[in-house]
Amino acid sequence: MPAAQKPPEKMMFQLNLRRRGISEQAVLRAMEEIPREMFVEPADRDSAYRDSALGIACGQTISQPFVVAYMTEQLQVQKGHNVLELGTGSGYQAAILSRLCRQVLTIERYRTLADRARRRLEKLGCDNVEVLLGDGLEISAIPGGQFDRIIVTAAIEQIPDALLERLQTGGILIAPVGPHRGTQTLIRTVRTEAGFERRNLVEVRFVPALPGIAREL
Ligand code: SAH
């Protein structure tokens, strides 16, 4: 769509991401192309391009657009990459990643959320995303060997060693680490030949990662 016809809220959305420091063109393009209004609750469609997290089904949240863009940029995803996401939620982060890499495997513990995300992603033609219903903390049950990139989008108190072991050498893992209540620190871990290099990025607030497949009413 030519810029002149773009709805003003979508222009502000892009402008805000740039203003806050997102500079990677491929990331900005993916954020522009994936319609966030498809991933929020119908009642929140008017707020879809505001830079805030929003509630979704099962008491969970779709992350703030800036945080999605920031985590994606920090992940330095490349075309050939195989990416693992723990915490599908709405499927929005997975949709963004799908534009930048070869394959995304995303895991969600709520069946309702996994089913809805799968449907949205199908509708958008994101056919390189697989949504699995399961417990992402049960790392030995995650199929697929090692990944080039791993993104955790629910708060964990520490990064499990078993998850780090699923990272390729040269791979990057990003996760919000800290207490379930309050704020966490986004930690970026790079696997090198010599071991793991950790760097603290920014403070964030995510819903907690909880064990087991969720029971739903
Ligand atoms: N990435 C999502 C937002 C994540 S919200 C988006 O783009 O919308 C965090 C999600 O992690 C929630 O949906 C929650 O149910 C899920 N979750 C929490 N613990 C989990 C676990 N052990 N395994 C898989 N998913 C989990």
PDB file of C-alpha atoms and ligand atoms in Angstrom:
ATOM      1  CA  MET A   1       0.000   0.000   0.000  1.00  0.00           C
ATOM      2  CA  PRO A   2       1.435   3.459  -0.847  1.00  0.00           C
ATOM      3  CA  ALA A   3       2.399   5.470   2.219  1.00  0.00           C
ATOM      4  CA  ALA A   4      -0.295   8.057   1.583  1.00  0.00           C
ATOM      5  CA  GLN A   5      -3.033   5.432   1.958  1.00  0.00           C
ATOM      6  CA  LYS A   6      -1.650   3.853   5.065  1.00  0.00           C
ATOM      7  CA  PRO A   7      -3.887   4.308   8.083  1.00  0.00           C
ATOM      8  CA  PRO A   8      -2.273   6.851  10.445  1.00  0.00           C
ATOM      9  CA  GLU A   9      -2.124   4.413  13.354  1.00  0.00           C
ATOM     10  CA  LYS A  10       0.027   2.017  11.291  1.00  0.00           C
ATOM     11  CA  MET A  11       2.376   4.844  10.359  1.00  0.00           C
ATOM     12  CA  MET A  12       2.688   5.808  14.013  1.00  0.00           C
ATOM     13  CA  PHE A  13       3.325   2.161  14.858  1.00  0.00           C
ATOM     14  CA  GLN A  14       6.374   2.053  12.550  1.00  0.00           C
ATOM     15  CA  LEU A  15       7.545   5.489  13.609  1.00  0.00           C
ATOM     16  CA  ASN A  16       7.396   4.535  17.255  1.00  0.00           C
ATOM     17  CA  LEU A  17       9.465   1.377  16.672  1.00  0.00           C
ATOM     18  CA  ARG A  18      12.116   3.412  14.835  1.00  0.00           C
ATOM     19  CA  ARG A  19      12.086   6.116  17.474  1.00  0.00           C
ATOM     20  CA  ARG A  20      12.681   3.526  20.167  1.00  0.00           C
ATOM     21  CA  GLY A  21      15.733   2.244  18.323  1.00  0.00           C
ATOM     22  CA  ILE A  22      14.600  -0.607  16.077  1.00  0.00           C
ATOM     23  CA  SER A  23      16.715  -0.169  12.957  1.00  0.00           C
ATOM     24  CA  GLU A  24      16.900  -3.562  11.259  1.00  0.00           C
ATOM     25  CA  GLN A  25      14.957  -3.169   7.994  1.00  0.00           C
ATOM     26  CA  ALA A  26      13.866  -6.806   7.796  1.00  0.00           C
ATOM     27  CA  VAL A  27      12.425  -6.610  11.316  1.00  0.00           C
ATOM     28  CA  LEU A  28      10.589  -3.352  10.583  1.00  0.00           C
ATOM     29  CA  ARG A  29       9.211  -4.859   7.378  1.00  0.00           C
ATOM     30  CA  ALA A  30       7.950  -7.972   9.174  1.00  0.00           C
ATOM     31  CA  MET A  31       6.309  -5.745  11.820  1.00  0.00           C
ATOM     32  CA  GLU A  32       4.680  -3.789   9.018  1.00  0.00           C
ATOM     33  CA  GLU A  33       3.455  -6.822   7.112  1.00  0.00           C
ATOM     34  CA  ILE A  34       1.963  -8.875   9.932  1.00  0.00           C
ATOM     35  CA  PRO A  35      -1.443  -7.441  10.898  1.00  0.00           C
ATOM     36  CA  ARG A  36      -1.423  -7.317  14.710  1.00  0.00           C
ATOM     37  CA  GLU A  37      -5.180  -6.749  14.729  1.00  0.00           C
ATOM     38  CA  MET A  38      -5.578 -10.415  13.736  1.00  0.00           C
ATOM     39  CA  PHE A  39      -3.840 -11.541  16.928  1.00  0.00           C
ATOM     40  CA  VAL A  40      -5.694  -9.469  19.528  1.00  0.00           C
ATOM     41  CA  GLU A  41      -9.176 -10.069  20.927  1.00  0.00           C
ATOM     42  CA  PRO A  42     -11.940  -8.696  18.674  1.00  0.00           C
ATOM     43  CA  ALA A  43     -12.824  -6.053  21.287  1.00  0.00           C
ATOM     44  CA  ASP A  44      -9.238  -4.757  21.219  1.00  0.00           C
ATOM     45  CA  ARG A  45      -8.866  -4.342  17.450  1.00  0.00           C
ATOM     46  CA  ASP A  46      -8.895  -0.554  17.749  1.00  0.00           C
ATOM     47  CA  SER A  47      -5.944  -0.763  20.154  1.00  0.00           C
ATOM     48  CA  ALA A  48      -3.943  -3.242  18.066  1.00  0.00           C
ATOM     49  CA  TYR A  49      -1.354  -0.660  16.942  1.00  0.00           C
ATOM     50  CA  ARG A  50      -0.839   0.918  20.336  1.00  0.00           C
ATOM     51  CA  ASP A  51       2.505   0.076  21.884  1.00  0.00           C
ATOM     52  CA  SER A  52       1.136  -1.967  24.737  1.00  0.00           C
ATOM     53  CA  ALA A  53       0.627  -5.572  25.754  1.00  0.00           C
ATOM     54  CA  LEU A  54      -3.013  -6.694  25.608  1.00  0.00           C
ATOM     55  CA  GLY A  55      -4.970  -9.464  27.278  1.00  0.00           C
ATOM     56  CA  ILE A  56      -5.832 -12.563  25.224  1.00  0.00           C
ATOM     57  CA  ALA A  57      -7.742 -15.759  26.078  1.00  0.00           C
ATOM     58  CA  CYS A  58      -6.789 -17.981  29.045  1.00  0.00           C
ATOM     59  CA  GLY A  59      -5.594 -14.981  31.089  1.00  0.00           C
ATOM     60  CA  GLN A  60      -2.458 -14.600  28.950  1.00  0.00           C
ATOM     61  CA  THR A  61      -1.066 -11.621  27.005  1.00  0.00           C
ATOM     62  CA  ILE A  62       0.156 -10.649  23.561  1.00  0.00           C
ATOM     63  CA  SER A  63       3.443  -8.816  24.120  1.00  0.00           C
ATOM     64  CA  GLN A  64       4.008  -5.122  23.538  1.00  0.00           C
ATOM     65  CA  PRO A  65       5.015  -4.519  19.880  1.00  0.00           C
ATOM     66  CA  PHE A  66       8.282  -2.805  20.867  1.00  0.00           C
ATOM     67  CA  VAL A  67       9.301  -5.840  22.941  1.00  0.00           C
ATOM     68  CA  VAL A  68       8.460  -8.189  20.050  1.00  0.00           C
ATOM     69  CA  ALA A  69      10.525  -6.082  17.643  1.00  0.00           C
ATOM     70  CA  TYR A  70      13.381  -5.699  20.137  1.00  0.00           C
ATOM     71  CA  MET A  71      13.608  -9.405  20.951  1.00  0.00           C
ATOM     72  CA  THR A  72      13.436 -10.237  17.242  1.00  0.00           C
ATOM     73  CA  GLU A  73      16.220  -7.784  16.444  1.00  0.00           C
ATOM     74  CA  GLN A  74      18.403  -9.073  19.277  1.00  0.00           C
ATOM     75  CA  LEU A  75      17.912 -12.613  18.008  1.00  0.00           C
ATOM     76  CA  GLN A  76      19.617 -11.735  14.679  1.00  0.00           C
ATOM     77  CA  VAL A  77      17.532 -14.245  12.780  1.00  0.00           C
ATOM     78  CA  GLN A  78      18.732 -15.280   9.337  1.00  0.00           C
ATOM     79  CA  LYS A  79      16.914 -16.797   6.377  1.00  0.00           C
ATOM     80  CA  GLY A  80      18.215 -20.321   6.901  1.00  0.00           C
ATOM     81  CA  HIS A  81      17.516 -20.504  10.617  1.00  0.00           C
ATOM     82  CA  ASN A  82      15.511 -22.980  12.581  1.00  0.00           C
ATOM     83  CA  VAL A  83      13.879 -21.149  15.511  1.00  0.00           C
ATOM     84  CA  LEU A  84      12.238 -22.454  18.685  1.00  0.00           C
ATOM     85  CA  GLU A  85       9.742 -20.335  20.629  1.00  0.00           C
ATOM     86  CA  LEU A  86       8.429 -21.259  24.071  1.00  0.00           C
ATOM     87  CA  GLY A  87       5.074 -19.564  24.734  1.00  0.00           C
ATOM     88  CA  THR A  88       3.015 -19.195  21.546  1.00  0.00           C
ATOM     89  CA  GLY A  89       0.301 -17.055  23.142  1.00  0.00           C
ATOM     90  CA  SER A  90      -1.475 -15.309  20.263  1.00  0.00           C
ATOM     91  CA  GLY A  91       1.073 -16.480  17.681  1.00  0.00           C
ATOM     92  CA  TYR A  92       2.132 -12.910  16.872  1.00  0.00           C
ATOM     93  CA  GLN A  93       5.821 -13.298  17.728  1.00  0.00           C
ATOM     94  CA  ALA A  94       5.910 -16.574  15.775  1.00  0.00           C
ATOM     95  CA  ALA A  95       4.359 -14.828  12.747  1.00  0.00           C
ATOM     96  CA  ILE A  96       7.021 -12.104  12.847  1.00  0.00           C
ATOM     97  CA  LEU A  97       9.804 -14.694  13.116  1.00  0.00           C
ATOM     98  CA  SER A  98       8.338 -16.755  10.286  1.00  0.00           C
ATOM     99  CA  ARG A  99       9.030 -13.898   7.869  1.00  0.00           C
ATOM    100  CA  LEU A 100      12.708 -13.901   8.766  1.00  0.00           C
ATOM    101  CA  CYS A 101      13.735 -17.549   9.024  1.00  0.00           C
ATOM    102  CA  ARG A 102      13.272 -20.979   7.519  1.00  0.00           C
ATOM    103  CA  GLN A 103      11.234 -22.723  10.212  1.00  0.00           C
ATOM    104  CA  VAL A 104       9.603 -21.836  13.538  1.00  0.00           C
ATOM    105  CA  LEU A 105       8.546 -24.403  16.108  1.00  0.00           C
ATOM    106  CA  THR A 106       6.414 -22.776  18.810  1.00  0.00           C
ATOM    107  CA  ILE A 107       5.037 -24.450  21.932  1.00  0.00           C
ATOM    108  CA  GLU A 108       1.990 -23.456  24.001  1.00  0.00           C
ATOM    109  CA  ARG A 109       0.500 -25.113  27.095  1.00  0.00           C
ATOM    110  CA  TYR A 110      -3.103 -23.930  26.479  1.00  0.00           C
ATOM    111  CA  ARG A 111      -4.981 -25.859  23.807  1.00  0.00           C
ATOM    112  CA  THR A 112      -7.301 -22.896  23.094  1.00  0.00           C
ATOM    113  CA  LEU A 113      -4.358 -20.594  22.424  1.00  0.00           C
ATOM    114  CA  ALA A 114      -2.449 -23.165  20.374  1.00  0.00           C
ATOM    115  CA  ASP A 115      -5.529 -23.853  18.203  1.00  0.00           C
ATOM    116  CA  ARG A 116      -6.287 -20.170  17.666  1.00  0.00           C
ATOM    117  CA  ALA A 117      -2.671 -19.316  16.874  1.00  0.00           C
ATOM    118  CA  ARG A 118      -2.476 -22.204  14.404  1.00  0.00           C
ATOM    119  CA  ARG A 119      -5.598 -20.957  12.614  1.00  0.00           C
ATOM    120  CA  ARG A 120      -4.353 -17.368  12.412  1.00  0.00           C
ATOM    121  CA  LEU A 121      -0.967 -18.424  11.106  1.00  0.00           C
ATOM    122  CA  GLU A 122      -2.603 -20.643   8.470  1.00  0.00           C
ATOM    123  CA  LYS A 123      -4.825 -17.786   7.374  1.00  0.00           C
ATOM    124  CA  LEU A 124      -1.775 -15.558   6.975  1.00  0.00           C
ATOM    125  CA  GLY A 125       0.057 -18.202   4.980  1.00  0.00           C
ATOM    126  CA  CYS A 126       2.805 -18.612   7.592  1.00  0.00           C
ATOM    127  CA  ASP A 127       3.283 -22.213   6.548  1.00  0.00           C
ATOM    128  CA  ASN A 128       6.767 -22.471   8.031  1.00  0.00           C
ATOM    129  CA  VAL A 129       5.412 -22.326  11.592  1.00  0.00           C
ATOM    130  CA  GLU A 130       4.490 -25.414  13.558  1.00  0.00           C
ATOM    131  CA  VAL A 131       2.405 -24.852  16.697  1.00  0.00           C
ATOM    132  CA  LEU A 132       2.697 -27.618  19.268  1.00  0.00           C
ATOM    133  CA  LEU A 133       0.482 -28.106  22.300  1.00  0.00           C
ATOM    134  CA  GLY A 134       2.833 -29.002  25.124  1.00  0.00           C
ATOM    135  CA  ASP A 135       4.955 -28.001  28.069  1.00  0.00           C
ATOM    136  CA  GLY A 136       7.948 -26.090  26.816  1.00  0.00           C
ATOM    137  CA  LEU A 137       9.663 -26.607  30.158  1.00  0.00           C
ATOM    138  CA  GLU A 138       9.744 -30.329  29.495  1.00  0.00           C
ATOM    139  CA  ILE A 139      12.694 -29.811  27.256  1.00  0.00           C
ATOM    140  CA  SER A 140      13.528 -33.439  26.530  1.00  0.00           C
ATOM    141  CA  ALA A 141      10.073 -33.787  24.914  1.00  0.00           C
ATOM    142  CA  ILE A 142      10.686 -30.970  22.422  1.00  0.00           C
ATOM    143  CA  PRO A 143      11.299 -32.490  18.991  1.00  0.00           C
ATOM    144  CA  GLY A 144      13.889 -31.303  16.532  1.00  0.00           C
ATOM    145  CA  GLY A 145      17.412 -31.528  17.956  1.00  0.00           C
ATOM    146  CA  GLN A 146      19.298 -28.244  18.076  1.00  0.00           C
ATOM    147  CA  PHE A 147      18.080 -24.816  17.017  1.00  0.00           C
ATOM    148  CA  ASP A 148      19.871 -21.776  15.607  1.00  0.00           C
ATOM    149  CA  ARG A 149      17.789 -19.458  17.746  1.00  0.00           C
ATOM    150  CA  ILE A 150      15.615 -19.929  20.843  1.00  0.00           C
ATOM    151  CA  ILE A 151      13.183 -17.345  22.192  1.00  0.00           C
ATOM    152  CA  VAL A 152      11.335 -17.739  25.479  1.00  0.00           C
ATOM    153  CA  THR A 153       8.309 -15.466  25.817  1.00  0.00           C
ATOM    154  CA  ALA A 154       7.194 -16.401  29.338  1.00  0.00           C
ATOM    155  CA  ALA A 155       9.072 -15.520  32.536  1.00  0.00           C
ATOM    156  CA  ILE A 156      11.487 -18.143  33.815  1.00  0.00           C
ATOM    157  CA  GLU A 157      13.426 -18.021  37.085  1.00  0.00           C
ATOM    158  CA  GLN A 158      16.502 -19.436  35.416  1.00  0.00           C
ATOM    159  CA  ILE A 159      17.472 -20.717  32.015  1.00  0.00           C
ATOM    160  CA  PRO A 160      17.412 -24.523  32.125  1.00  0.00           C
ATOM    161  CA  ASP A 161      20.722 -26.141  31.131  1.00  0.00           C
ATOM    162  CA  ALA A 162      18.769 -28.604  28.993  1.00  0.00           C
ATOM    163  CA  LEU A 163      17.414 -25.665  26.966  1.00  0.00           C
ATOM    164  CA  LEU A 164      20.899 -24.196  26.485  1.00  0.00           C
ATOM    165  CA  GLU A 165      21.999 -27.584  25.216  1.00  0.00           C
ATOM    166  CA  ARG A 166      19.403 -27.308  22.422  1.00  0.00           C
ATOM    167  CA  LEU A 167      21.255 -24.286  21.025  1.00  0.00           C
ATOM    168  CA  GLN A 168      23.655 -24.752  18.109  1.00  0.00           C
ATOM    169  CA  THR A 169      27.181 -23.414  18.492  1.00  0.00           C
ATOM    170  CA  GLY A 170      26.925 -19.793  17.348  1.00  0.00           C
ATOM    171  CA  GLY A 171      23.273 -19.816  18.364  1.00  0.00           C
ATOM    172  CA  ILE A 172      21.448 -17.133  20.371  1.00  0.00           C
ATOM    173  CA  LEU A 173      18.843 -17.580  23.097  1.00  0.00           C
ATOM    174  CA  ILE A 174      16.729 -14.758  24.497  1.00  0.00           C
ATOM    175  CA  ALA A 175      14.632 -15.137  27.616  1.00  0.00           C
ATOM    176  CA  PRO A 176      12.986 -13.006  30.317  1.00  0.00           C
ATOM    177  CA  VAL A 177      14.649 -14.238  33.491  1.00  0.00           C
ATOM    178  CA  GLY A 178      13.473 -13.326  36.967  1.00  0.00           C
ATOM    179  CA  PRO A 179      10.665 -13.752  39.468  1.00  0.00           C
ATOM    180  CA  HIS A 180       7.209 -14.644  38.191  1.00  0.00           C
ATOM    181  CA  ARG A 181       5.754 -11.545  39.783  1.00  0.00           C
ATOM    182  CA  GLY A 182       7.205  -8.149  38.963  1.00  0.00           C
ATOM    183  CA  THR A 183       9.881  -7.542  36.397  1.00  0.00           C
ATOM    184  CA  GLN A 184      12.382  -9.798  34.712  1.00  0.00           C
ATOM    185  CA  THR A 185      15.618  -9.088  32.882  1.00  0.00           C
ATOM    186  CA  LEU A 186      15.812  -9.970  29.238  1.00  0.00           C
ATOM    187  CA  ILE A 187      18.948 -12.085  28.935  1.00  0.00           C
ATOM    188  CA  ARG A 188      20.709 -12.788  25.660  1.00  0.00           C
ATOM    189  CA  THR A 189      22.908 -15.882  25.675  1.00  0.00           C
ATOM    190  CA  VAL A 190      25.267 -16.748  22.824  1.00  0.00           C
ATOM    191  CA  ARG A 191      26.662 -20.253  22.548  1.00  0.00           C
ATOM    192  CA  THR A 192      30.316 -20.121  21.521  1.00  0.00           C
ATOM    193  CA  GLU A 193      32.906 -22.869  21.075  1.00  0.00           C
ATOM    194  CA  ALA A 194      34.117 -22.012  24.561  1.00  0.00           C
ATOM    195  CA  GLY A 195      30.764 -21.986  26.356  1.00  0.00           C
ATOM    196  CA  PHE A 196      27.940 -19.523  26.939  1.00  0.00           C
ATOM    197  CA  GLU A 197      28.159 -15.728  26.973  1.00  0.00           C
ATOM    198  CA  ARG A 198      25.373 -13.947  28.788  1.00  0.00           C
ATOM    199  CA  ARG A 199      24.395 -10.343  28.492  1.00  0.00           C
ATOM    200  CA  ASN A 200      21.607  -8.506  30.300  1.00  0.00           C
ATOM    201  CA  LEU A 201      19.489  -6.368  27.988  1.00  0.00           C
ATOM    202  CA  VAL A 202      16.450  -4.577  29.413  1.00  0.00           C
ATOM    203  CA  GLU A 203      13.821  -4.978  32.108  1.00  0.00           C
ATOM    204  CA  VAL A 204      10.576  -6.564  30.917  1.00  0.00           C
ATOM    205  CA  ARG A 205       7.361  -7.973  32.300  1.00  0.00           C
ATOM    206  CA  PHE A 206       6.081 -11.321  31.046  1.00  0.00           C
ATOM    207  CA  VAL A 207       3.448 -13.766  32.292  1.00  0.00           C
ATOM    208  CA  PRO A 208       5.057 -16.752  34.020  1.00  0.00           C
ATOM    209  CA  ALA A 209       6.125 -19.997  32.401  1.00  0.00           C
ATOM    210  CA  LEU A 210       4.252 -22.722  34.246  1.00  0.00           C
ATOM    211  CA  PRO A 211       4.764 -26.481  34.108  1.00  0.00           C
ATOM    212  CA  GLY A 212       2.423 -28.956  32.464  1.00  0.00           C
ATOM    213  CA  ILE A 213      -0.267 -28.668  29.807  1.00  0.00           C
ATOM    214  CA  ALA A 214      -2.866 -26.242  31.178  1.00  0.00           C
ATOM    215  CA  ARG A 215      -6.229 -27.521  32.346  1.00  0.00           C
ATOM    216  CA  GLU A 216      -9.015 -25.506  30.792  1.00  0.00           C
ATOM    217  CA  LEU A 217     -12.658 -25.137  31.783  1.00  0.00           C
TER     218      LEU A 217
HETATM  219  N1  SAH B   1       4.699 -14.845  22.276  1.00  0.00           N
HETATM  220  C1  SAH B   1       3.324 -14.577  22.613  1.00  0.00           C
HETATM  221  C2  SAH B   1       3.127 -13.988  23.988  1.00  0.00           C
HETATM  222  C3  SAH B   1       3.551 -14.911  25.062  1.00  0.00           C
HETATM  223  S1  SAH B   1       2.554 -14.892  26.507  1.00  0.00           S
HETATM  224  C4  SAH B   1       2.661 -13.686  21.573  1.00  0.00           C
HETATM  225  O1  SAH B   1       3.323 -13.263  20.607  1.00  0.00           O
HETATM  226  O2  SAH B   1       1.465 -13.462  21.693  1.00  0.00           O
HETATM  227  C5  SAH B   1       3.281 -16.323  27.234  1.00  0.00           C
HETATM  228  C6  SAH B   1       2.668 -17.606  26.785  1.00  0.00           C
HETATM  229  O3  SAH B   1       3.470 -18.662  27.303  1.00  0.00           O
HETATM  230  C7  SAH B   1       1.260 -17.833  27.346  1.00  0.00           C
HETATM  231  O4  SAH B   1       0.370 -18.087  26.300  1.00  0.00           O
HETATM  232  C8  SAH B   1       1.426 -19.034  28.250  1.00  0.00           C
HETATM  233  O5  SAH B   1       0.297 -19.882  28.278  1.00  0.00           O
HETATM  234  C9  SAH B   1       2.627 -19.736  27.626  1.00  0.00           C
HETATM  235  N2  SAH B   1       3.335 -20.653  28.520  1.00  0.00           N
HETATM  236  C10 SAH B   1       3.592 -20.495  29.845  1.00  0.00           C
HETATM  237  N3  SAH B   1       4.274 -21.569  30.313  1.00  0.00           N
HETATM  238  C11 SAH B   1       4.462 -22.409  29.251  1.00  0.00           C
HETATM  239  C12 SAH B   1       5.074 -23.690  29.106  1.00  0.00           C
HETATM  240  N4  SAH B   1       5.619 -24.333  30.132  1.00  0.00           N
HETATM  241  N5  SAH B   1       5.064 -24.258  27.877  1.00  0.00           N
HETATM  242  C13 SAH B   1       4.486 -23.625  26.824  1.00  0.00           C
HETATM  243  N6  SAH B   1       3.884 -22.441  26.914  1.00  0.00           N
HETATM  244  C14 SAH B   1       3.862 -21.826  28.107  1.00  0.00           C
END
